[in-house]
């Protein structure tokens, strides 16, 4: 059985990867999500910008990016200890 789908930011990003992450989750073209987000932002007098910033902070990075960050932090910590 397939694992549950989870919503992550995408590595295919123009800004923060939010729209691409949503597009990957729903298996649609990221350009469509970006256009809809832009239209909603313009129609709601900029509320979409606040929503995008919140999503950029709330949505986690994809698991492979999280693993790379952890490896880099571990490597950086060990170099500080070695000096």
Short mmCIF file of C-alpha atoms in Angstrom, two decimals:
data_model
loop_
_atom_site.label_atom_id
_atom_site.label_comp_id
_atom_site.label_asym_id
_atom_site.label_seq_id
_atom_site.Cartn_x
_atom_site.Cartn_y
_atom_site.Cartn_z
CA UNK A 1 0.00 0.00 0.00
CA UNK A 2 1.22 3.51 -0.82
CA UNK A 3 2.37 5.77 1.97
CA UNK A 4 0.16 8.72 2.79
CA UNK A 5 0.77 11.79 0.67
CA UNK A 6 2.22 14.71 2.58
CA UNK A 7 2.40 18.36 1.60
CA UNK A 8 5.94 19.73 1.35
CA UNK A 9 7.59 22.71 -0.26
CA UNK A 10 9.10 21.78 -3.60
CA UNK A 11 12.67 21.84 -4.84
CA UNK A 12 11.26 23.20 -8.14
CA UNK A 13 10.75 26.69 -6.82
CA UNK A 14 10.47 30.22 -8.10
CA UNK A 15 10.30 31.82 -4.65
CA UNK A 16 9.75 29.54 -1.68
CA UNK A 17 8.47 26.37 -3.33
CA UNK A 18 4.94 26.73 -1.91
CA UNK A 19 3.00 26.75 -5.18
CA UNK A 20 5.12 23.96 -6.65
CA UNK A 21 4.64 21.90 -3.50
CA UNK A 22 0.87 22.33 -3.71
CA UNK A 23 0.99 21.41 -7.42
CA UNK A 24 3.01 18.27 -6.70
CA UNK A 25 0.56 17.28 -3.96
CA UNK A 26 -2.43 17.57 -6.30
CA UNK A 27 -0.45 16.34 -9.34
CA UNK A 28 -1.12 19.43 -11.48
CA UNK A 29 1.05 21.94 -13.34
CA UNK A 30 2.77 24.42 -10.98
CA UNK A 31 2.08 27.26 -13.40
CA UNK A 32 -1.66 26.80 -12.87
CA UNK A 33 -1.26 27.02 -9.09
CA UNK A 34 0.96 30.11 -9.45
CA UNK A 35 -1.60 31.81 -11.72
CA UNK A 36 -4.49 31.03 -9.38
CA UNK A 37 -2.46 32.26 -6.39
CA UNK A 38 -1.59 35.50 -8.24
CA UNK A 39 -5.22 36.13 -9.21
CA UNK A 40 -6.43 35.48 -5.66
CA UNK A 41 -3.70 37.77 -4.30
CA UNK A 42 -4.70 40.60 -6.62
CA UNK A 43 -8.41 40.09 -6.01
CA UNK A 44 -8.01 40.01 -2.23
CA UNK A 45 -5.83 43.15 -2.08
CA UNK A 46 -2.64 41.33 -1.18
CA UNK A 47 -3.88 38.82 1.38
CA UNK A 48 -2.31 36.06 -0.71
CA UNK A 49 1.14 37.50 0.01
CA UNK A 50 0.64 37.02 3.74
CA UNK A 51 -0.74 33.53 3.13
CA UNK A 52 2.29 32.67 0.95
CA UNK A 53 4.75 33.86 3.61
CA UNK A 54 2.93 31.83 6.26
CA UNK A 55 2.96 28.74 4.05
CA UNK A 56 6.67 29.21 3.33
CA UNK A 57 7.35 29.06 7.08
CA UNK A 58 4.81 26.35 7.95
CA UNK A 59 5.29 23.83 5.12
CA UNK A 60 8.26 21.54 5.74
CA UNK A 61 11.06 21.01 3.26
CA UNK A 62 10.93 17.74 1.33
CA UNK A 63 12.53 14.82 3.21
CA UNK A 64 15.61 14.67 0.95
CA UNK A 65 16.33 18.37 1.61
CA UNK A 66 15.87 17.88 5.35
CA UNK A 67 18.38 15.01 5.29
CA UNK A 68 20.90 17.15 3.40
CA UNK A 69 20.48 19.99 5.93
CA UNK A 70 20.98 17.58 8.83
CA UNK A 71 24.12 16.17 7.20
CA UNK A 72 25.51 19.66 6.62
CA UNK A 73 24.77 20.70 10.21
CA UNK A 74 26.46 17.55 11.53
CA UNK A 75 29.45 18.17 9.28
CA UNK A 76 29.66 21.82 10.39
CA UNK A 77 29.39 20.83 14.07
CA UNK A 78 32.19 18.28 13.71
CA UNK A 79 34.48 20.82 12.01
CA UNK A 80 33.90 23.29 14.87
CA UNK A 81 34.77 20.61 17.38
CA UNK A 82 37.90 19.60 15.45
CA UNK A 83 39.34 23.13 15.51
#
